Amino acid sequence: MSLLRRPDGLTVLDVSEDGGTDRLEQRVRVLSTISSVVVLAPRDVDVVATLRAGAVNVLPRDTPPRELAGRIVAERRWIDLSSRRQRLRAPSRSRPQVVPHQASQQVLLELLSLPSREWCCHDLGLLLGTAGEPVSKRALQARVMRLNGRLAPYGVSVDAVHRWGRTRYTGMREGVPYEVPPEQSPLRL
């Protein structure tokens, strides 16, 4: 959630020696859409593929801690400098003030509310799942259905396009406004 609320965020992805690196490039590609990504990786990781996937830096895990800290601080400085240069950011779409019970529902709502961003169901599954197991397409569809049920009284729903076995979530769609009684506001998921 902190990455979504900070447009100039930095993610340090620590890949353990015995951790699965089979989906590393895919995870980096997805994470790099919401944050700058530095990867701490074992020596056998394909650095070029990881950088092409969107990582801003790939550092060996066995680098001395002091040097790692210095490199991460330098990366943070570079991001701060770059973000100062481009303060023009698209305004976020208007949506009801939702206070969900579950953090995963809040993250899903925030991701879907990002301006001019479409999400593939597989990318959302990677972001909402754990490192070892992404959220299944079926579970993601169930979460979106629950979210739509809660947003319906506010005249807002998740906009989705289903084609060729894939679902793209294109953001939030406004419908006919609906007057919400004060006792139901703010919405609780």
Coordinates of C-alpha atoms in Angstrom, one line a residue:
M1 CA 0.0 0.0 0.0
S2 CA 2.9 2.4 0.8
L3 CA 4.2 1.9 -2.8
L4 CA 0.8 3.0 -4.2
R5 CA 0.6 6.1 -2.1
R6 CA 4.1 7.2 -2.9
P7 CA 4.6 7.9 -6.6
D8 CA 8.4 7.8 -6.3
G9 CA 8.7 4.6 -4.2
L10 CA 11.6 2.2 -4.2
T11 CA 11.2 -1.5 -3.8
V12 CA 14.1 -3.7 -2.7
L13 CA 13.4 -7.2 -3.8
D14 CA 15.5 -9.7 -1.8
V15 CA 15.8 -13.0 -3.6
S16 CA 17.2 -15.7 -1.4
E17 CA 19.8 -18.2 -2.5
D18 CA 17.2 -21.1 -2.4
G19 CA 14.3 -18.9 -3.5
G20 CA 12.7 -19.6 -6.8
T21 CA 14.0 -17.3 -9.5
D22 CA 11.8 -18.8 -12.2
R23 CA 9.3 -15.9 -12.0
L24 CA 11.8 -13.2 -11.1
E25 CA 11.6 -11.2 -14.4
Q26 CA 7.8 -11.4 -14.4
R27 CA 7.6 -10.1 -10.8
V28 CA 10.1 -7.3 -11.5
R29 CA 8.1 -6.3 -14.6
V30 CA 4.9 -6.0 -12.6
L31 CA 6.5 -4.3 -9.6
S32 CA 8.3 -1.8 -11.9
T33 CA 4.9 -0.4 -13.0
I34 CA 4.2 1.0 -9.5
S35 CA 7.7 1.5 -8.1
S36 CA 11.4 1.5 -8.9
V37 CA 12.9 -1.9 -8.2
V38 CA 16.3 -2.8 -6.9
V39 CA 17.0 -6.6 -6.8
L40 CA 19.3 -8.3 -4.3
A41 CA 20.0 -11.5 -6.1
P42 CA 22.2 -14.6 -5.9
R43 CA 25.1 -14.7 -8.4
D44 CA 23.4 -17.2 -10.7
V45 CA 20.5 -14.7 -11.6
D46 CA 20.5 -13.4 -15.2
V47 CA 21.3 -9.7 -14.5
V48 CA 20.6 -8.6 -18.1
A49 CA 17.2 -10.2 -18.2
T50 CA 16.3 -8.7 -14.8
L51 CA 17.4 -5.2 -15.9
R52 CA 15.4 -5.6 -19.1
A53 CA 12.4 -6.6 -17.1
G54 CA 12.5 -3.2 -15.4
A55 CA 14.8 -3.3 -12.4
V56 CA 16.8 -0.1 -11.9
N57 CA 19.7 -2.1 -10.4
V58 CA 20.6 -5.7 -9.6
L59 CA 23.0 -6.2 -6.7
P60 CA 24.7 -9.4 -5.5
R61 CA 23.3 -10.6 -2.2
D62 CA 26.8 -11.3 -0.9
T63 CA 27.8 -7.6 -1.2
P64 CA 29.0 -6.2 2.1
P65 CA 26.0 -4.7 4.0
R66 CA 27.6 -1.2 4.2
E67 CA 28.1 -1.1 0.4
L68 CA 24.5 -2.4 -0.2
A69 CA 23.2 0.4 2.1
G70 CA 25.3 3.0 0.2
R71 CA 24.0 1.8 -3.2
I72 CA 20.4 1.7 -2.1
V73 CA 20.7 5.3 -0.6
A74 CA 22.3 6.4 -3.9
E75 CA 19.4 4.8 -5.8
R76 CA 17.0 6.7 -3.5
R77 CA 18.8 10.0 -4.2
W78 CA 18.5 9.4 -8.0
I79 CA 14.8 8.7 -7.7
D80 CA 14.2 11.8 -5.6
L81 CA 16.1 13.9 -8.1
S82 CA 14.2 12.5 -11.0
S83 CA 10.8 12.9 -9.3
R84 CA 11.6 16.6 -8.6
R85 CA 12.1 17.1 -12.3
Q86 CA 8.8 15.6 -13.2
R87 CA 6.2 16.7 -10.7
L88 CA 3.5 16.7 -13.3
R89 CA 1.5 13.6 -12.4
A90 CA -2.0 12.8 -13.6
P91 CA -4.7 13.5 -11.0
S92 CA -6.3 10.4 -9.5
R93 CA -9.7 9.4 -10.6
S94 CA -12.5 10.3 -8.2
R95 CA -14.0 7.4 -6.3
P96 CA -15.9 6.9 -3.1
Q97 CA -14.0 7.0 0.2
V98 CA -13.8 3.3 0.9
V99 CA -12.6 1.8 4.2
P100 CA -12.3 -1.9 3.6
H101 CA -12.0 -4.5 6.4
Q102 CA -9.2 -6.3 4.5
A103 CA -5.9 -4.8 3.5
S104 CA -5.9 -6.9 0.3
Q105 CA -9.2 -5.3 -0.8
Q106 CA -7.8 -1.8 -0.2
V107 CA -4.7 -2.6 -2.3
L108 CA -6.9 -4.0 -5.1
L109 CA -9.0 -0.8 -5.0
E110 CA -5.9 1.4 -5.0
L111 CA -4.4 -0.5 -8.0
L112 CA -7.6 -0.3 -10.0
S113 CA -7.9 3.4 -9.2
L114 CA -4.5 4.4 -10.6
P115 CA -4.9 6.9 -13.4
S116 CA -4.5 5.6 -17.0
R117 CA -3.3 2.1 -16.0
E118 CA -4.7 -1.2 -17.2
W119 CA -4.0 -4.4 -15.3
C120 CA -3.8 -8.0 -16.7
C121 CA -5.4 -10.5 -14.4
H122 CA -2.0 -12.3 -14.2
D123 CA -0.2 -9.1 -13.1
L124 CA -2.7 -8.4 -10.4
G125 CA -2.4 -12.0 -9.2
L126 CA 1.3 -11.6 -8.8
L127 CA 1.0 -8.3 -6.9
L128 CA -1.7 -9.6 -4.6
G129 CA -0.2 -13.0 -4.0
T130 CA 2.8 -14.2 -2.1
A131 CA 6.3 -14.7 -3.5
G132 CA 5.7 -18.4 -3.9
E133 CA 2.0 -18.4 -4.9
P134 CA 0.2 -15.7 -6.9
V135 CA -3.5 -15.2 -6.4
S136 CA -5.4 -17.4 -8.8
K137 CA -7.6 -15.9 -11.6
R138 CA -10.7 -17.4 -10.0
A139 CA -9.9 -15.8 -6.6
L140 CA -9.1 -12.5 -8.2
Q141 CA -12.5 -12.6 -10.0
A142 CA -14.2 -13.3 -6.7
R143 CA -12.5 -10.3 -5.0
V144 CA -13.5 -8.0 -7.9
M145 CA -17.1 -9.3 -7.6
R146 CA -17.2 -8.5 -3.9
L147 CA -15.7 -5.1 -4.5
N148 CA -18.3 -4.4 -7.2
G149 CA -21.1 -5.3 -4.8
R150 CA -19.8 -2.8 -2.3
L151 CA -19.2 0.0 -4.8
A152 CA -22.6 -0.4 -6.6
P153 CA -24.5 2.0 -4.3
Y154 CA -22.0 4.7 -5.1
G155 CA -22.5 4.2 -8.9
V156 CA -19.0 2.9 -9.4
S157 CA -17.8 -0.4 -10.6
V158 CA -14.6 -2.1 -11.8
D159 CA -14.3 -1.9 -15.6
A160 CA -13.1 -5.2 -17.1
V161 CA -12.5 -6.6 -20.6
H162 CA -12.6 -10.4 -21.0
R163 CA -10.9 -11.7 -24.2
W164 CA -9.2 -14.9 -25.1
G165 CA -9.0 -16.3 -21.6
R166 CA -7.5 -13.2 -20.2
T167 CA -9.1 -10.4 -18.2
R168 CA -7.9 -6.8 -18.4
Y169 CA -9.0 -4.5 -15.6
T170 CA -9.1 -1.0 -17.0
G171 CA -9.9 0.9 -13.9
M172 CA -13.1 2.3 -12.3
R173 CA -16.2 3.1 -14.3
E174 CA -18.8 5.5 -13.1
G175 CA -22.5 4.8 -13.5
V176 CA -25.5 6.7 -12.6
P177 CA -24.9 8.4 -9.3
Y178 CA -26.8 7.0 -6.3
E179 CA -27.6 8.9 -3.2
V180 CA -25.9 7.1 -0.3
P181 CA -27.7 7.4 3.1
P182 CA -25.4 8.9 5.7
E183 CA -25.5 5.8 7.9
Q184 CA -23.9 3.8 5.1
S185 CA -21.0 6.2 4.5
P186 CA -18.0 5.6 4.5
L187 CA -18.4 2.3 2.8
R188 CA -16.9 -0.7 4.6
L189 CA -15.9 -3.8 2.7

